[in-house]
Amino acid sequence: MRHVASVAVIAAFWSTASLANLPLEKIAFQPQVKGLACLKPETLAMLKELIERIGPIQITSTCGGRHARNSLHYSGKAVDFRPLGTSPRKAAAVARSMASIGGVGAYSNGLVHVDVGERQANWYGHKRSRRVAYARR
């Protein structure tokens, strides 16, 4: 029991320490987003690098909400956002150039999806008319 409690304390500290490194003044949230505490440390590190490269963002989805059945959102490894300092197309291009990002999606409504998954996936468009390209790392 002590081991479980100490692991929980370490995990909470690690998450708090990771959040402290994020430029929170450059992150806005849509009302349905409850924060970043559910995200994995590697996802937080990826967000920090992305914000340094593209500027402020508005996060529209993290771990909650409705996603595809096996979505990386549910495991804290994916974020959807709206870039505030650049165009969605430029934000997606920058994200694709980052080694820490596994998947990048750009939607016609101006949202961008990024994740730290194992394989690289890139898409553009609606769910039903998506053009998808996969590449193994």
PDB file of C-alpha atoms in Angstrom:
ATOM      1  CA  MET A   1       0.000   0.000   0.000  1.00  0.00           C
ATOM      2  CA  ARG A   2       2.849   2.402   0.798  1.00  0.00           C
ATOM      3  CA  HIS A   3       4.356   1.694  -2.607  1.00  0.00           C
ATOM      4  CA  VAL A   4       1.117   2.654  -4.368  1.00  0.00           C
ATOM      5  CA  ALA A   5       0.870   5.872  -2.344  1.00  0.00           C
ATOM      6  CA  SER A   6       4.467   6.830  -3.052  1.00  0.00           C
ATOM      7  CA  VAL A   7       4.012   6.148  -6.771  1.00  0.00           C
ATOM      8  CA  ALA A   8       0.929   8.397  -6.764  1.00  0.00           C
ATOM      9  CA  VAL A   9       2.856  11.184  -5.020  1.00  0.00           C
ATOM     10  CA  ILE A  10       5.756  10.886  -7.464  1.00  0.00           C
ATOM     11  CA  ALA A  11       3.363  10.878 -10.431  1.00  0.00           C
ATOM     12  CA  ALA A  12       1.565  13.963  -9.116  1.00  0.00           C
ATOM     13  CA  PHE A  13       4.887  15.745  -8.558  1.00  0.00           C
ATOM     14  CA  TRP A  14       6.156  14.787 -12.013  1.00  0.00           C
ATOM     15  CA  SER A  15       2.978  16.083 -13.611  1.00  0.00           C
ATOM     16  CA  THR A  16       3.145  19.337 -11.635  1.00  0.00           C
ATOM     17  CA  ALA A  17       6.836  19.776 -12.485  1.00  0.00           C
ATOM     18  CA  SER A  18       6.092  19.199 -16.182  1.00  0.00           C
ATOM     19  CA  LEU A  19       3.265  21.748 -16.095  1.00  0.00           C
ATOM     20  CA  ALA A  20       5.583  24.304 -14.490  1.00  0.00           C
ATOM     21  CA  ASN A  21       7.760  24.270 -17.626  1.00  0.00           C
ATOM     22  CA  LEU A  22       4.881  25.153 -19.949  1.00  0.00           C
ATOM     23  CA  PRO A  23       4.366  28.775 -20.998  1.00  0.00           C
ATOM     24  CA  LEU A  24       0.813  28.844 -19.595  1.00  0.00           C
ATOM     25  CA  GLU A  25       0.391  32.499 -20.566  1.00  0.00           C
ATOM     26  CA  LYS A  26       0.424  31.325 -24.203  1.00  0.00           C
ATOM     27  CA  ILE A  27      -2.281  28.687 -23.720  1.00  0.00           C
ATOM     28  CA  ALA A  28      -6.018  29.365 -23.789  1.00  0.00           C
ATOM     29  CA  PHE A  29      -8.636  26.697 -23.138  1.00  0.00           C
ATOM     30  CA  GLN A  30     -12.100  26.125 -24.511  1.00  0.00           C
ATOM     31  CA  PRO A  31     -14.628  25.699 -21.671  1.00  0.00           C
ATOM     32  CA  GLN A  32     -14.954  21.919 -22.056  1.00  0.00           C
ATOM     33  CA  VAL A  33     -11.212  21.402 -21.468  1.00  0.00           C
ATOM     34  CA  LYS A  34     -10.528  20.745 -17.791  1.00  0.00           C
ATOM     35  CA  GLY A  35      -6.779  21.390 -17.913  1.00  0.00           C
ATOM     36  CA  LEU A  36      -3.555  19.585 -18.741  1.00  0.00           C
ATOM     37  CA  ALA A  37      -3.112  17.334 -15.705  1.00  0.00           C
ATOM     38  CA  CYS A  38      -4.258  14.243 -17.627  1.00  0.00           C
ATOM     39  CA  LEU A  39      -1.476  14.582 -20.224  1.00  0.00           C
ATOM     40  CA  LYS A  40       1.665  12.432 -20.175  1.00  0.00           C
ATOM     41  CA  PRO A  41       5.019  14.175 -19.546  1.00  0.00           C
ATOM     42  CA  GLU A  42       6.117  13.537 -23.148  1.00  0.00           C
ATOM     43  CA  THR A  43       2.931  15.213 -24.397  1.00  0.00           C
ATOM     44  CA  LEU A  44       3.571  18.246 -22.183  1.00  0.00           C
ATOM     45  CA  ALA A  45       7.173  18.458 -23.456  1.00  0.00           C
ATOM     46  CA  MET A  46       5.907  18.278 -27.039  1.00  0.00           C
ATOM     47  CA  LEU A  47       3.402  21.077 -26.327  1.00  0.00           C
ATOM     48  CA  LYS A  48       6.136  23.260 -24.841  1.00  0.00           C
ATOM     49  CA  GLU A  49       8.313  22.856 -27.946  1.00  0.00           C
ATOM     50  CA  LEU A  50       5.356  23.421 -30.273  1.00  0.00           C
ATOM     51  CA  ILE A  51       4.315  26.639 -28.503  1.00  0.00           C
ATOM     52  CA  GLU A  52       7.912  27.912 -28.628  1.00  0.00           C
ATOM     53  CA  ARG A  53       7.853  27.397 -32.399  1.00  0.00           C
ATOM     54  CA  ILE A  54       4.343  28.581 -33.396  1.00  0.00           C
ATOM     55  CA  GLY A  55       3.243  30.908 -30.604  1.00  0.00           C
ATOM     56  CA  PRO A  56       0.017  30.909 -28.571  1.00  0.00           C
ATOM     57  CA  ILE A  57      -2.651  28.227 -28.957  1.00  0.00           C
ATOM     58  CA  GLN A  58      -6.174  27.525 -27.780  1.00  0.00           C
ATOM     59  CA  ILE A  59      -6.559  23.920 -26.614  1.00  0.00           C
ATOM     60  CA  THR A  60      -9.878  22.440 -27.678  1.00  0.00           C
ATOM     61  CA  SER A  61      -9.467  18.812 -26.557  1.00  0.00           C
ATOM     62  CA  THR A  62      -7.183  16.750 -24.316  1.00  0.00           C
ATOM     63  CA  CYS A  63      -8.239  13.536 -22.534  1.00  0.00           C
ATOM     64  CA  GLY A  64     -11.970  14.066 -22.122  1.00  0.00           C
ATOM     65  CA  GLY A  65     -14.739  14.245 -24.648  1.00  0.00           C
ATOM     66  CA  ARG A  66     -15.638  11.992 -27.547  1.00  0.00           C
ATOM     67  CA  HIS A  67     -12.904  10.570 -29.734  1.00  0.00           C
ATOM     68  CA  ALA A  68     -12.297   7.500 -31.865  1.00  0.00           C
ATOM     69  CA  ARG A  69     -12.393   4.184 -29.957  1.00  0.00           C
ATOM     70  CA  ASN A  70      -8.607   3.745 -29.616  1.00  0.00           C
ATOM     71  CA  SER A  71      -7.723   7.429 -29.636  1.00  0.00           C
ATOM     72  CA  LEU A  72      -4.473   8.561 -28.050  1.00  0.00           C
ATOM     73  CA  HIS A  73      -6.499  11.320 -26.374  1.00  0.00           C
ATOM     74  CA  TYR A  74      -7.765   8.778 -23.826  1.00  0.00           C
ATOM     75  CA  SER A  75      -4.215   7.869 -22.766  1.00  0.00           C
ATOM     76  CA  GLY A  76      -3.021  11.487 -22.464  1.00  0.00           C
ATOM     77  CA  LYS A  77      -0.909  11.367 -25.611  1.00  0.00           C
ATOM     78  CA  ALA A  78      -2.893  13.689 -27.924  1.00  0.00           C
ATOM     79  CA  VAL A  79      -4.120  17.293 -28.034  1.00  0.00           C
ATOM     80  CA  ASP A  80      -6.351  19.217 -30.426  1.00  0.00           C
ATOM     81  CA  PHE A  81      -5.786  22.953 -30.658  1.00  0.00           C
ATOM     82  CA  ARG A  82      -6.413  26.100 -32.647  1.00  0.00           C
ATOM     83  CA  PRO A  83      -3.266  28.133 -33.406  1.00  0.00           C
ATOM     84  CA  LEU A  84      -3.678  31.791 -32.434  1.00  0.00           C
ATOM     85  CA  GLY A  85      -0.413  33.206 -33.788  1.00  0.00           C
ATOM     86  CA  THR A  86      -0.250  31.534 -37.199  1.00  0.00           C
ATOM     87  CA  SER A  87      -2.411  29.706 -39.716  1.00  0.00           C
ATOM     88  CA  PRO A  88      -3.517  26.103 -39.126  1.00  0.00           C
ATOM     89  CA  ARG A  89      -1.614  25.070 -42.260  1.00  0.00           C
ATOM     90  CA  LYS A  90       1.656  26.562 -40.976  1.00  0.00           C
ATOM     91  CA  ALA A  91       1.103  25.115 -37.502  1.00  0.00           C
ATOM     92  CA  ALA A  92       0.578  21.642 -38.992  1.00  0.00           C
ATOM     93  CA  ALA A  93       3.708  22.016 -41.154  1.00  0.00           C
ATOM     94  CA  VAL A  94       5.798  22.960 -38.112  1.00  0.00           C
ATOM     95  CA  ALA A  95       4.324  20.056 -36.137  1.00  0.00           C
ATOM     96  CA  ARG A  96       5.188  17.604 -38.937  1.00  0.00           C
ATOM     97  CA  SER A  97       8.801  18.771 -38.788  1.00  0.00           C
ATOM     98  CA  MET A  98       9.127  17.989 -35.061  1.00  0.00           C
ATOM     99  CA  ALA A  99      10.683  14.652 -34.109  1.00  0.00           C
ATOM    100  CA  SER A 100       8.654  14.439 -30.876  1.00  0.00           C
ATOM    101  CA  ILE A 101       5.329  14.354 -32.742  1.00  0.00           C
ATOM    102  CA  GLY A 102       3.973  11.093 -34.109  1.00  0.00           C
ATOM    103  CA  GLY A 103       0.739  12.223 -35.726  1.00  0.00           C
ATOM    104  CA  VAL A 104      -0.536  15.498 -37.135  1.00  0.00           C
ATOM    105  CA  GLY A 105      -4.022  16.176 -38.388  1.00  0.00           C
ATOM    106  CA  ALA A 106      -5.398  19.371 -39.854  1.00  0.00           C
ATOM    107  CA  TYR A 107      -9.145  19.845 -40.031  1.00  0.00           C
ATOM    108  CA  SER A 108     -11.095  22.120 -42.335  1.00  0.00           C
ATOM    109  CA  ASN A 109     -12.523  24.009 -39.316  1.00  0.00           C
ATOM    110  CA  GLY A 110      -9.049  25.314 -38.362  1.00  0.00           C
ATOM    111  CA  LEU A 111      -8.215  22.770 -35.652  1.00  0.00           C
ATOM    112  CA  VAL A 112      -4.942  20.867 -35.544  1.00  0.00           C
ATOM    113  CA  HIS A 113      -4.387  17.478 -33.870  1.00  0.00           C
ATOM    114  CA  VAL A 114      -0.959  16.442 -32.565  1.00  0.00           C
ATOM    115  CA  ASP A 115       0.033  13.278 -30.730  1.00  0.00           C
ATOM    116  CA  VAL A 116       3.099  11.461 -29.452  1.00  0.00           C
ATOM    117  CA  GLY A 117       2.084   8.080 -30.900  1.00  0.00           C
ATOM    118  CA  GLU A 118       4.424   5.372 -32.150  1.00  0.00           C
ATOM    119  CA  ARG A 119       3.745   5.794 -35.848  1.00  0.00           C
ATOM    120  CA  GLN A 120       3.590   8.930 -37.889  1.00  0.00           C
ATOM    121  CA  ALA A 121       0.140   9.688 -39.268  1.00  0.00           C
ATOM    122  CA  ASN A 122      -0.818  12.807 -41.165  1.00  0.00           C
ATOM    123  CA  TRP A 123      -4.251  13.789 -42.434  1.00  0.00           C
ATOM    124  CA  TYR A 124      -6.323  16.668 -43.622  1.00  0.00           C
ATOM    125  CA  GLY A 125     -10.077  16.989 -43.832  1.00  0.00           C
ATOM    126  CA  HIS A 126     -13.262  15.654 -42.341  1.00  0.00           C
ATOM    127  CA  LYS A 127     -13.595  12.246 -40.702  1.00  0.00           C
ATOM    128  CA  ARG A 128     -15.353  10.714 -43.692  1.00  0.00           C
ATOM    129  CA  SER A 129     -13.250  12.257 -46.444  1.00  0.00           C
ATOM    130  CA  ARG A 130      -9.887  12.072 -44.759  1.00  0.00           C
ATOM    131  CA  ARG A 131      -6.687  11.552 -46.690  1.00  0.00           C
ATOM    132  CA  VAL A 132      -4.343   9.612 -44.427  1.00  0.00           C
ATOM    133  CA  ALA A 133      -0.658   8.809 -44.801  1.00  0.00           C
ATOM    134  CA  TYR A 134       1.189   6.537 -42.368  1.00  0.00           C
ATOM    135  CA  ALA A 135       4.912   6.041 -41.965  1.00  0.00           C
ATOM    136  CA  ARG A 136       6.745   3.794 -39.521  1.00  0.00           C
ATOM    137  CA  ARG A 137       9.382   5.368 -37.318  1.00  0.00           C
TER     138      ARG A 137
END
